mmCIF file of C-alpha atoms in Angstrom:
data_model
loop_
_atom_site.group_PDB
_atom_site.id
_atom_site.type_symbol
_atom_site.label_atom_id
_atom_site.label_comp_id
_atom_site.label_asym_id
_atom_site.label_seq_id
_atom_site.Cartn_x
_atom_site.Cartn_y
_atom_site.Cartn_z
ATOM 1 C CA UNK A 711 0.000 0.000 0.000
ATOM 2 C CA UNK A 712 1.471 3.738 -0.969
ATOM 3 C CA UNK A 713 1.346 6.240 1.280
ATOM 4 C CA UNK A 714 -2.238 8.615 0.866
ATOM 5 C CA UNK A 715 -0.805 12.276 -0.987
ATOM 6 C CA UNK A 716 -0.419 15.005 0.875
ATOM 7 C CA UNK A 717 -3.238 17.686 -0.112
ATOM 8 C CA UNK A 718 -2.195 20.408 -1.736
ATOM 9 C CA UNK A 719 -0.619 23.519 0.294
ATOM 10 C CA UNK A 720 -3.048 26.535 0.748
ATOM 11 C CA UNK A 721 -2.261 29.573 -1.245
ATOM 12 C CA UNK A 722 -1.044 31.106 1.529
ATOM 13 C CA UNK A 723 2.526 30.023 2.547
ATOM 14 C CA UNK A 724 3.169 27.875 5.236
ATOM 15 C CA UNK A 725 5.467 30.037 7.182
ATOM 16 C CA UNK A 726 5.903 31.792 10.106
ATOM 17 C CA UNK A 727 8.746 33.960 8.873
ATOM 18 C CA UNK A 728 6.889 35.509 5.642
ATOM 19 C CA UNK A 729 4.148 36.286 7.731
ATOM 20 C CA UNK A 730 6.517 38.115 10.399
ATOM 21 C CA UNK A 731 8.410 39.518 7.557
ATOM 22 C CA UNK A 732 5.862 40.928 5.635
ATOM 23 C CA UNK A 733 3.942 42.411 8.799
ATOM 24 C CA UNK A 734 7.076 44.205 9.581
ATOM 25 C CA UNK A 735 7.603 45.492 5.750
ATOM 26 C CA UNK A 736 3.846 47.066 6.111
ATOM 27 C CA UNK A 737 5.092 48.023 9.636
ATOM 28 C CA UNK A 738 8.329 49.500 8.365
ATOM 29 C CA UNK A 739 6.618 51.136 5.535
ATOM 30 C CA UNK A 740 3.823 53.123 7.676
ATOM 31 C CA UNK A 741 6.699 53.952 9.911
ATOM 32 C CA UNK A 742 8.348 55.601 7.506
ATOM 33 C CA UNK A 743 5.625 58.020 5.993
ATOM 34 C CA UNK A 744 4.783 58.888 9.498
ATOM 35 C CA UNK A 745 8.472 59.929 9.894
ATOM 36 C CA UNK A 746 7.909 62.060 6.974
ATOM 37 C CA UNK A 747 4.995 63.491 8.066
ATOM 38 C CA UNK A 748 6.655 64.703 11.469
ATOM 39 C CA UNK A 749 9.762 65.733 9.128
ATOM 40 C CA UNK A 750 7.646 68.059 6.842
ATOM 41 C CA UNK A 751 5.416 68.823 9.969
ATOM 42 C CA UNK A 752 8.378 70.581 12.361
ATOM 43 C CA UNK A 753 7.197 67.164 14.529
ATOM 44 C CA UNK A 754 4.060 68.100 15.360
ATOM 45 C CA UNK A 755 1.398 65.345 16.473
ATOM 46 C CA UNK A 756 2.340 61.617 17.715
ATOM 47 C CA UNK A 757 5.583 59.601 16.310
ATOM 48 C CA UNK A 758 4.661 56.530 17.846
ATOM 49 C CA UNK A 759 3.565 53.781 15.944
ATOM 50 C CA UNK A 760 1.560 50.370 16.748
ATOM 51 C CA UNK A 761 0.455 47.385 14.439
ATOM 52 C CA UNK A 762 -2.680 45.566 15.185
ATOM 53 C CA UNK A 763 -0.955 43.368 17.068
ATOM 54 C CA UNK A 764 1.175 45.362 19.421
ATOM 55 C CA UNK A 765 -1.903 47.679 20.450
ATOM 56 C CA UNK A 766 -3.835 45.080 21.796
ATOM 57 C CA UNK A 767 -0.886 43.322 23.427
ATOM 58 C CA UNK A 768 -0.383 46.520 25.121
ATOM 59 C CA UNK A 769 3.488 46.824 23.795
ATOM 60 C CA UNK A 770 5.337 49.765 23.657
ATOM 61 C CA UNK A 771 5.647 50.105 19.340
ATOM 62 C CA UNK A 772 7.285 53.474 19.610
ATOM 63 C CA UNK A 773 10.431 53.887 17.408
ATOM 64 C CA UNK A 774 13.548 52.792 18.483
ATOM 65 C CA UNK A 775 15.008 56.645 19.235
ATOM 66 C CA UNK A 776 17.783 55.926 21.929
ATOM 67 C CA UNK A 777 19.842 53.323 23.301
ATOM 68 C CA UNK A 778 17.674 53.402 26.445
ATOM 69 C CA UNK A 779 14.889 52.964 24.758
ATOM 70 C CA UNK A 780 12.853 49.769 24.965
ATOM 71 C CA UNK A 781 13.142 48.032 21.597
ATOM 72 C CA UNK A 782 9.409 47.132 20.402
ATOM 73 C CA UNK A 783 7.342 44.049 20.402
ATOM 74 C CA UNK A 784 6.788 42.294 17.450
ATOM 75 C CA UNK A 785 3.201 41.134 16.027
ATOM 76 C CA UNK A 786 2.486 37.522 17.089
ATOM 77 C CA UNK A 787 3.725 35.370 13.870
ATOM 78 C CA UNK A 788 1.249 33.210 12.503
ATOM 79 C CA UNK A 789 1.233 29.579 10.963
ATOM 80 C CA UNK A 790 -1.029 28.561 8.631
ATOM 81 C CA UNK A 791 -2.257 24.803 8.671
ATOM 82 C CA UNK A 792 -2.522 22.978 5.380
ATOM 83 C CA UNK A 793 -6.063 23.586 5.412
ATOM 84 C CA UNK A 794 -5.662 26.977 5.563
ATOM 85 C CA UNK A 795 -6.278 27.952 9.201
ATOM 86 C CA UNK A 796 -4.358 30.450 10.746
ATOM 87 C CA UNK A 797 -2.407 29.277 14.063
ATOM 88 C CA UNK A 798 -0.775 31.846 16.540
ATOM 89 C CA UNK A 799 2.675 31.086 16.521
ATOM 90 C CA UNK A 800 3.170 31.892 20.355
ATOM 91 C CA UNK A 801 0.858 30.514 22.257
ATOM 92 C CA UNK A 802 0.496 29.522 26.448
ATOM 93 C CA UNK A 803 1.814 26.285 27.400
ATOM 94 C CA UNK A 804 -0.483 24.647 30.668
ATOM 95 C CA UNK A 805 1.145 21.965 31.546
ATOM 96 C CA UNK A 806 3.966 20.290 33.994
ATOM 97 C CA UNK A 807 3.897 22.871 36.808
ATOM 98 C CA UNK A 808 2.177 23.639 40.736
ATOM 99 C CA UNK A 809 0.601 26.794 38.921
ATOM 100 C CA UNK A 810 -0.649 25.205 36.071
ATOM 101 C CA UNK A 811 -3.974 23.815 37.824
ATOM 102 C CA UNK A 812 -6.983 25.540 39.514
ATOM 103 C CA UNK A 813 -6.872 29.361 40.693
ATOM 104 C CA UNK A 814 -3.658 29.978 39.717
ATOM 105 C CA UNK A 815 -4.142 28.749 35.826
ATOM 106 C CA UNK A 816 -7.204 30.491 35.995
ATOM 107 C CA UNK A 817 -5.506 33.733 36.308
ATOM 108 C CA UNK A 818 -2.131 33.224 34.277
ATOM 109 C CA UNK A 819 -4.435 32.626 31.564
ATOM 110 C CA UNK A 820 -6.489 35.724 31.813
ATOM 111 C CA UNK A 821 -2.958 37.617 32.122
ATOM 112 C CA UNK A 822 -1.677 36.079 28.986
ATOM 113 C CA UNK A 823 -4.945 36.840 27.111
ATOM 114 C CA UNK A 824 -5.535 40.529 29.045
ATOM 115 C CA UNK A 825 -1.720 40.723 27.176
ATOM 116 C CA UNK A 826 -2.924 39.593 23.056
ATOM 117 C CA UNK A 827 -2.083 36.270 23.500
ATOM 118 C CA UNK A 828 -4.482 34.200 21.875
ATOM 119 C CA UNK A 829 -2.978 30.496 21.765
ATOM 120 C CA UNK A 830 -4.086 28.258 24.691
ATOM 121 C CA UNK A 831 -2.468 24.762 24.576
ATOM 122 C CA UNK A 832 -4.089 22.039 27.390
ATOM 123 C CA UNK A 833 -4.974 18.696 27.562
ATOM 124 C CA UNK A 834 -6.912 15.804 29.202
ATOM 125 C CA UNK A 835 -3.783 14.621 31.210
ATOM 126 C CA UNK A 836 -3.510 18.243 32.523
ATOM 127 C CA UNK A 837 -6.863 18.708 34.265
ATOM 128 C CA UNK A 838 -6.820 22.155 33.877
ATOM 129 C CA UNK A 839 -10.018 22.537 30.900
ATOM 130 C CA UNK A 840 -12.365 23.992 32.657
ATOM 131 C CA UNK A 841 -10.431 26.975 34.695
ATOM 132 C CA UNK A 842 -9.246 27.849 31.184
ATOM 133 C CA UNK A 843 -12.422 27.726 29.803
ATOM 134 C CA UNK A 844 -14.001 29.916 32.295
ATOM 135 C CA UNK A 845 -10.716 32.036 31.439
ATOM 136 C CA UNK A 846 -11.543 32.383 28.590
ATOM 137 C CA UNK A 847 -15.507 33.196 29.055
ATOM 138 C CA UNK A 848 -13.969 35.386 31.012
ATOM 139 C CA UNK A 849 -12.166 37.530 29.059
ATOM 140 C CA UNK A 850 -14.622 39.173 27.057
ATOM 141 C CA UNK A 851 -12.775 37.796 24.076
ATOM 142 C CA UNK A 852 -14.945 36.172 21.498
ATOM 143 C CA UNK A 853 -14.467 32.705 21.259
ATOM 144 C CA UNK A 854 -13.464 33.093 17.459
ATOM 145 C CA UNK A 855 -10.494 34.991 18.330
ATOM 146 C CA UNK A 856 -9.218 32.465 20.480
ATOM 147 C CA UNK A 857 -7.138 29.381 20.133
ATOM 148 C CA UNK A 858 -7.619 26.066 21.807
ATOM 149 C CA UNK A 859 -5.232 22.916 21.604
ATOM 150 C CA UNK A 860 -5.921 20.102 23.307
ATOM 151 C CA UNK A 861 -5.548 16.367 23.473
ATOM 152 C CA UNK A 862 -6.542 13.389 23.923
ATOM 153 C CA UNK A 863 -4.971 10.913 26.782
ATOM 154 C CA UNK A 864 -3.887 7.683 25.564
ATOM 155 C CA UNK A 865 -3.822 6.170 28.993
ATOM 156 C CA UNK A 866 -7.941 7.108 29.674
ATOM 157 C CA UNK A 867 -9.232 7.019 25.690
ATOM 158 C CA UNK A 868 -8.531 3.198 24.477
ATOM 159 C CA UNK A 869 -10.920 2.977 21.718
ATOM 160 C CA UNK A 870 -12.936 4.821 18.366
ATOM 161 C CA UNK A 871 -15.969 5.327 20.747
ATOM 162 C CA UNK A 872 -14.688 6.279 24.020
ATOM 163 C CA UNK A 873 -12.572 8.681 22.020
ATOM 164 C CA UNK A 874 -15.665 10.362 20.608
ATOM 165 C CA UNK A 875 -17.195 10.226 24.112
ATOM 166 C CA UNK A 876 -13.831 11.995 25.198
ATOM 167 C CA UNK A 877 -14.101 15.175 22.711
ATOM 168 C CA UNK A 878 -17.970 15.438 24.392
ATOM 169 C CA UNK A 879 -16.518 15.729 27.353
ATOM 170 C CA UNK A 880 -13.766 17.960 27.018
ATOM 171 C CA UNK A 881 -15.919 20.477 24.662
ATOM 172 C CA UNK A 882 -18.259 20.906 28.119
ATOM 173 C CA UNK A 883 -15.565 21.274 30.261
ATOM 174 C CA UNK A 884 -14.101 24.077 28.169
ATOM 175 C CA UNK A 885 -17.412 25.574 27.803
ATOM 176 C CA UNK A 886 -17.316 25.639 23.743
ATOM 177 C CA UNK A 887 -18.530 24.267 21.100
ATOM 178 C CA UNK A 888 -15.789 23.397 18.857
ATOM 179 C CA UNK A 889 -11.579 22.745 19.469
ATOM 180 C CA UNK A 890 -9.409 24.367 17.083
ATOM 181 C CA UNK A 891 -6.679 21.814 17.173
ATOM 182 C CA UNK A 892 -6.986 18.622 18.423
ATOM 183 C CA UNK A 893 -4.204 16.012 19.009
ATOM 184 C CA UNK A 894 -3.487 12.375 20.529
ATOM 185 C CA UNK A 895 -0.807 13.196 23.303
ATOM 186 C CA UNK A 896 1.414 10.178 22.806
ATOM 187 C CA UNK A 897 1.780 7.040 20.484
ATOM 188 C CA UNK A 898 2.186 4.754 23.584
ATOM 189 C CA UNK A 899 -0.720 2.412 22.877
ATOM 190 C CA UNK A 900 0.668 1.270 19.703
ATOM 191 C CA UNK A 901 -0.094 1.159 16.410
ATOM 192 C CA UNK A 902 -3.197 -0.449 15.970
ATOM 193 C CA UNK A 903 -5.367 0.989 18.812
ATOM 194 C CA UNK A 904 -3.830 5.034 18.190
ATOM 195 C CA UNK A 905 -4.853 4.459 14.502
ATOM 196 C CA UNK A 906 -8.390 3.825 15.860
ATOM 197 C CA UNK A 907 -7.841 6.915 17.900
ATOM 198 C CA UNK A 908 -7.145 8.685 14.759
ATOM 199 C CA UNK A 909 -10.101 7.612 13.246
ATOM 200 C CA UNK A 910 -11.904 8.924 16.132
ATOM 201 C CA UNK A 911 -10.639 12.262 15.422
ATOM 202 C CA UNK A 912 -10.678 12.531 11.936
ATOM 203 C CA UNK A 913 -14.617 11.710 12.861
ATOM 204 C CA UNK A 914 -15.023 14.170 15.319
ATOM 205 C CA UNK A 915 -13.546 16.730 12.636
ATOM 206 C CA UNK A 916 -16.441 15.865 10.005
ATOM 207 C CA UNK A 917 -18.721 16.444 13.022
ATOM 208 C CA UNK A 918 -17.247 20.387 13.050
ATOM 209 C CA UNK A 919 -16.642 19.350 16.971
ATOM 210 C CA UNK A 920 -12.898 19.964 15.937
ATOM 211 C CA UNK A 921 -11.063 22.298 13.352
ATOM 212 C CA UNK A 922 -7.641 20.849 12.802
ATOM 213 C CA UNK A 923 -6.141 17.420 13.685
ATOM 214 C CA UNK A 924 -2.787 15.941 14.822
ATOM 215 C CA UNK A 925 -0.327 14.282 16.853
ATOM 216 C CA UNK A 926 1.743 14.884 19.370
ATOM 217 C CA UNK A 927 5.598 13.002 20.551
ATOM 218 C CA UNK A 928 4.994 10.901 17.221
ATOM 219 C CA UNK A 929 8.127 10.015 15.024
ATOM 220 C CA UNK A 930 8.116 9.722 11.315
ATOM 221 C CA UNK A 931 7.028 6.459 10.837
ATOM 222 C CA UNK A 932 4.381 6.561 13.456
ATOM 223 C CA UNK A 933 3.006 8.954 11.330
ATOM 224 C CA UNK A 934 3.068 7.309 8.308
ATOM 225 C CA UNK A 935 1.468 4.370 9.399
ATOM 226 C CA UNK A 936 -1.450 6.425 10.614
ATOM 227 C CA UNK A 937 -1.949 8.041 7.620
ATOM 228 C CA UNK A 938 -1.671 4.854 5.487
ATOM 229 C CA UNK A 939 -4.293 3.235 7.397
ATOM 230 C CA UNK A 940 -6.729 6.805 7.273
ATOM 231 C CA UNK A 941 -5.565 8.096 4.449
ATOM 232 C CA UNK A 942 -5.412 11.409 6.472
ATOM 233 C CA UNK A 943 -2.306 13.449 7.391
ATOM 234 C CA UNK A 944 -2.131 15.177 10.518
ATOM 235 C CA UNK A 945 -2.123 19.017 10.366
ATOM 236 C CA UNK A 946 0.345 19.399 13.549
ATOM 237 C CA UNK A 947 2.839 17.379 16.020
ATOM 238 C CA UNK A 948 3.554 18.776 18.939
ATOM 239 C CA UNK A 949 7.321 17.723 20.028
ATOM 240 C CA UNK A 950 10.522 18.988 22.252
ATOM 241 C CA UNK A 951 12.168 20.846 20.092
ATOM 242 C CA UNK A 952 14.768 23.627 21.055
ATOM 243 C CA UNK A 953 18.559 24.074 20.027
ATOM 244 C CA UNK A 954 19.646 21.132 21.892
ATOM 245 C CA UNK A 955 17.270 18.296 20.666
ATOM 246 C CA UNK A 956 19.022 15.596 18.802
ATOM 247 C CA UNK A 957 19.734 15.550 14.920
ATOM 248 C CA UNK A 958 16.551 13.182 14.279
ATOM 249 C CA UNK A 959 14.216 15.143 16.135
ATOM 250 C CA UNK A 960 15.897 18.124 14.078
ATOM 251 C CA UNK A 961 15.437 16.414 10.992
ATOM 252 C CA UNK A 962 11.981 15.458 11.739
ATOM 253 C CA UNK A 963 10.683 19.045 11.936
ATOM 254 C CA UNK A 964 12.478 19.171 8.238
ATOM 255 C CA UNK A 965 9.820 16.558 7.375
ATOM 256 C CA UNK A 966 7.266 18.031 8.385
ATOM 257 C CA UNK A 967 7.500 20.957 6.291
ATOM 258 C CA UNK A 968 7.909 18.865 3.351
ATOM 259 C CA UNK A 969 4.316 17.664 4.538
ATOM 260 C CA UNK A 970 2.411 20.240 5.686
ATOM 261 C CA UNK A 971 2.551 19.289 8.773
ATOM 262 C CA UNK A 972 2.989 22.231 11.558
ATOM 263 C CA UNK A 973 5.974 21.392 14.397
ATOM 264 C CA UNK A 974 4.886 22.789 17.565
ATOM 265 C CA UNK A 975 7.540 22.588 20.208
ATOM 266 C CA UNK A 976 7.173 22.206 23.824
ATOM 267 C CA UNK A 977 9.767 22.722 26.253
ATOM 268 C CA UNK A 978 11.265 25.540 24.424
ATOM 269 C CA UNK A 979 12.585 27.215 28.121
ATOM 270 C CA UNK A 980 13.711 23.571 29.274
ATOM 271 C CA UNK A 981 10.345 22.976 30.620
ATOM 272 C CA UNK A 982 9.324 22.499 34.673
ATOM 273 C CA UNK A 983 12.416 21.422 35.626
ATOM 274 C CA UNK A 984 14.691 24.183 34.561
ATOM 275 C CA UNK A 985 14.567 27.464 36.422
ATOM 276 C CA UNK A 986 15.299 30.465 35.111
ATOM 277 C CA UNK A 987 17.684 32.968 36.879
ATOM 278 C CA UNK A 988 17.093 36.579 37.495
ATOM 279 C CA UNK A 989 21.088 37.030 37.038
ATOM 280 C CA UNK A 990 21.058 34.749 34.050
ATOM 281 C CA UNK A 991 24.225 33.069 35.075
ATOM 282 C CA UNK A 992 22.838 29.314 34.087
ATOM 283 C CA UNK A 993 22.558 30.702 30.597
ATOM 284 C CA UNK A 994 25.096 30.025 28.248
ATOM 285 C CA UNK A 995 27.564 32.720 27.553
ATOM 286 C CA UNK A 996 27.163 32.610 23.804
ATOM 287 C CA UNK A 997 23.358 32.720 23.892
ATOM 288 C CA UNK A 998 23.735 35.655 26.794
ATOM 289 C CA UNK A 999 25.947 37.489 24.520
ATOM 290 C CA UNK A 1000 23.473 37.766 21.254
ATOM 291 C CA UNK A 1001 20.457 38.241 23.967
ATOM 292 C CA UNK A 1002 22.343 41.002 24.465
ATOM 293 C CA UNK A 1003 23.011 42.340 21.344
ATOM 294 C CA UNK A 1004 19.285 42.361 20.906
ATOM 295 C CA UNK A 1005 18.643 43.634 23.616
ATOM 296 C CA UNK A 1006 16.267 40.536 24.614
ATOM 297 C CA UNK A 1007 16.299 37.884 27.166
ATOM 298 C CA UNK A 1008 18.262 34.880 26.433
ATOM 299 C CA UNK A 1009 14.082 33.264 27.543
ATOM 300 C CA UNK A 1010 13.218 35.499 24.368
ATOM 301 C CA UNK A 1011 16.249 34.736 22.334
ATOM 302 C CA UNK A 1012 15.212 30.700 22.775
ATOM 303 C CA UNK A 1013 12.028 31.439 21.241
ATOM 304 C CA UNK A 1014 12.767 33.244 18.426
ATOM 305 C CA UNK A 1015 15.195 30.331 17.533
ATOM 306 C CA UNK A 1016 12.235 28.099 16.904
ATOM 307 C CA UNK A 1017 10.462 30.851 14.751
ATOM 308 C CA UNK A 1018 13.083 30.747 12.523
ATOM 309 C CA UNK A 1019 12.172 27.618 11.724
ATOM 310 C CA UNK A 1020 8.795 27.488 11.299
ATOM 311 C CA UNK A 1021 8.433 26.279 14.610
ATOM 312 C CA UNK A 1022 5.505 27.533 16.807
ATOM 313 C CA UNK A 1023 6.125 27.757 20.506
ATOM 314 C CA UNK A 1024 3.865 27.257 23.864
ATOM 315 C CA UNK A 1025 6.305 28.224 26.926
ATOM 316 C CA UNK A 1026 4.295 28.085 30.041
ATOM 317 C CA UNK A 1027 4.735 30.042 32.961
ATOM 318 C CA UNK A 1028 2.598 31.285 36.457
ATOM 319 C CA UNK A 1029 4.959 34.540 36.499
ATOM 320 C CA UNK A 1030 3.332 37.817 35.097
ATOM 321 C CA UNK A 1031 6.356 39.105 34.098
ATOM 322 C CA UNK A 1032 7.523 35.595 32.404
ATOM 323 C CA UNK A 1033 4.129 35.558 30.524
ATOM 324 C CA UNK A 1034 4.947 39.026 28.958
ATOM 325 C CA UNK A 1035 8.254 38.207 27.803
ATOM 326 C CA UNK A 1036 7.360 35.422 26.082
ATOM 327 C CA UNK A 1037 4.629 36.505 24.277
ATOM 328 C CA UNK A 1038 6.048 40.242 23.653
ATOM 329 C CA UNK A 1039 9.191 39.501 21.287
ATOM 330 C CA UNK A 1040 11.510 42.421 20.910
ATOM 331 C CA UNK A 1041 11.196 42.973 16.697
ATOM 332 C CA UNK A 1042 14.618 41.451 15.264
ATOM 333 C CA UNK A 1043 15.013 38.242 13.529
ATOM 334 C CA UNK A 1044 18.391 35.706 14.483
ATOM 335 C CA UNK A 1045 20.705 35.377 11.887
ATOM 336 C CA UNK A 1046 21.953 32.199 10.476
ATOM 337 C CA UNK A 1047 25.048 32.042 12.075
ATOM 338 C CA UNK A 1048 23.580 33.263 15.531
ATOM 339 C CA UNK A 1049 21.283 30.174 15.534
ATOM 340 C CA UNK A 1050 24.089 28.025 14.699
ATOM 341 C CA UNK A 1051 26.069 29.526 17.244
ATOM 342 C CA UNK A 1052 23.304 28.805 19.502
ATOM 343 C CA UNK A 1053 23.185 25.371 18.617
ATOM 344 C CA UNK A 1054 26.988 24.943 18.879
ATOM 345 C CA UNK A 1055 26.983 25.699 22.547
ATOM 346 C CA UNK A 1056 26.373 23.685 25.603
ATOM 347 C CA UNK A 1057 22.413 23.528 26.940
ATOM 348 C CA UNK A 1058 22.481 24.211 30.665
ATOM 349 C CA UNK A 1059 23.288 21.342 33.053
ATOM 350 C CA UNK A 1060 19.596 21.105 34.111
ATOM 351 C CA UNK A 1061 18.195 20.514 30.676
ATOM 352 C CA UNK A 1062 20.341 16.893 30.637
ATOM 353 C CA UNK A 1063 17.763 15.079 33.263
ATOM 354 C CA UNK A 1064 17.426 11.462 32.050
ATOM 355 C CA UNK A 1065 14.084 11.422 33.592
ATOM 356 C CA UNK A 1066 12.152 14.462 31.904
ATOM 357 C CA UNK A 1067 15.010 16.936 30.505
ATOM 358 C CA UNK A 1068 14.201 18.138 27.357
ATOM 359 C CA UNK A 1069 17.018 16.120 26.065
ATOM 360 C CA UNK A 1070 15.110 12.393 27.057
ATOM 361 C CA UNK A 1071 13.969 11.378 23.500
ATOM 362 C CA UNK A 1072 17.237 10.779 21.845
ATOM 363 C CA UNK A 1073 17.757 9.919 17.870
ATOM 364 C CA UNK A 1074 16.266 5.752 18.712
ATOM 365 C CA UNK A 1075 13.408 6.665 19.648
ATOM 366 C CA UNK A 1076 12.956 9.576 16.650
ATOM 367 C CA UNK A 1077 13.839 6.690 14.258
ATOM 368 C CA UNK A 1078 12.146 3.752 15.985
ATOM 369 C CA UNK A 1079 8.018 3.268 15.143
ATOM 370 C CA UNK A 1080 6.395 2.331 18.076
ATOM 371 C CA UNK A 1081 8.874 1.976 20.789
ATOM 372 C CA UNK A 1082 8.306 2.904 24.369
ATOM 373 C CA UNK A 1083 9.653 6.239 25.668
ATOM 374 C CA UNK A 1084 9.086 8.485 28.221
ATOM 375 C CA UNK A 1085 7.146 12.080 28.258
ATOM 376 C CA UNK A 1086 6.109 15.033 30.091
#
């Protein structure tokens, strides 16, 4: 049996870079007539500018005029699915820490929304649907504007109709009516049951219950053999992926592009276990140095490494002031050789734990159909 085609790419390009890029040539172009016009005008009236984006984020867009001045906030990046859809490209991760559950998930998420984030990513396993749903009631942001991911729990959903039980239940704990993007969180029941899973979901998606479909921590061929069997490709997989992953899981993401299928990476920051410092002393020095030099956090600097690539990114934090520095990028893009750089460096000690470090699925298990690993 061949492999089902891939359908054909919408007319609007699959990635996150042109859409940055040509935001920032609209917003470099209305910058400078407004320049002009305070030029010819002796500077009377406002010379600040703010895209879409930026205003509603409430981030300072006001020209770059000093050294001292805080550099401003680029519009959130989007990724468009195969189908078309239009995915935020920085979205809020819920999972894997104390304040990712109850009261204090409740109000993260109405900080990072209250902020212009708009990206949401939960799932069964996390228990957290229905604070974020009454987040997101809460926010006075209509639904349409808003993002959900979530997924389904391999260890709870075991078959094609307790799956479509599942999506029931996790559209009334969210409070909505439809998911935008839903995935199975792991391969680990092997092949034959997770392609009835999938079948589940492609269902569910003729239903209109969900948008978009995927996968998440699946490998190449896991994904082939689901989409033999369905003769649908997933839209998404949602892996680690960071500077530090392994060459497979690198050249997976390379796959995916050729098709269509969005990489969304998870444990971007190094995840619950790895603590950022106020000093930034557990950074390394190279990735310090370019933070530096755009004058971002080496948090920030991480994150635009993946949007280089294509790569959207869900870093998760109960911090106000962590939420709005990953959502708010400073405007600047990484160059070639500053990625590389990045890549060429040593991750910080903490992100090598053999248990749940970012670093756990190695190139075997990227290569390997099927085979048991370990996540979260």
């Amino acid at each position: 049996m061949t492999l089902p085609s891939v359908p054909r790419t919408p007319k609007r390009p699959f990635n996150a870079r042109n859409v940055t890029r040509s935001r920032w040539f609209i917003f470099a172009g209305i910058a400078g007539a407004a320049i002009f016009l305070v030029a010819i005008t002796g500077g009377r009236g406002s010379s600040s500018l703010r895209s879409k984006s930026q205003s509603s984020a409430g981030a300072a867009a006001d020209i770059k005029s000093s050294n001292n001045a805080a550099p401003a906030a680029a519009p959130v990046p989007i990724l468009y699915l195969r189908s078309g859809l239009k995915m935020p490209a920085v979205g809020y991760g819920t999972c894997c820490r104390k304040s990712a559950k109850g009261e204090a998930i409740y109000h993260s998420t109405r900080i990072y929304l209250k902020n212009g984030g708009r990206l949401i990513d939960t799932a069964m396993a996390y228990g957290n649907h229905r604070e974020i749903g009454q987040a997101v009631a809460d926010s006075g942001i209509d639904r349409s504007e808003i993002w959900i991911t979530s997924k389904i729990a391999p260890g709870k959903v075991k078959s094609y109709d307790v799956c479509l039980s599942a999506v029931d239940g996790i559209l009334k704990e969210l409070g909505t009516t439809y998911i935008d993007l839903l995935l199975i969180h792991s391969q680990k029941l092997g092949k034959e049951l997770t392609i009835e899973l999938w079948r589940g979901l492609i269902e569910t998606k003729r239903l209109g219950k969900v948008k978009a479909i995927g996968v998440s921590n699946f490998n190449r061929g896991e994904i082939e053999d689901i989409a033999m069997a369905s003769g649908e490709w997933p839209e998404a997989n949602e892996i680690q992926q960071h500077p530090w992953s392994s060459k497979a899981w690198k050249d997976l993401t390379q796959w995916h592009k050729e098709k269509g299928i969005a990489t969304i990476a998870y444990t971007s920051l190094g995840g619950s276990r790895f603590h950022r410092s106020e000093g930034g002393t557990i950074w390394p020095d190279t990735l310090t140095k370019i933070a530096q030099k755009h004058s971002a956090t080496e948090a920030q600097v991480l994150l635009k490494w993946a949007l280089k690539k294509d790569i959207a990114v869900i870093p998760g934090s109960g911090s106000k002031k962590h939420i709005k520095e990953n959502l708010l990028l400073p405007l600047f893009d990484l160059s070639d050789s500053e990625a590389s750089d990045i890549e060429g460096t040593d991750a910080p000690e903490a992100w090598w734990d053999p248990e749940r470090g970012p670093n756990k699925n190695n190139d075997e298990e990227a290569l390997k159909a099927w085979a048991k690993r370990k996540y979260g």
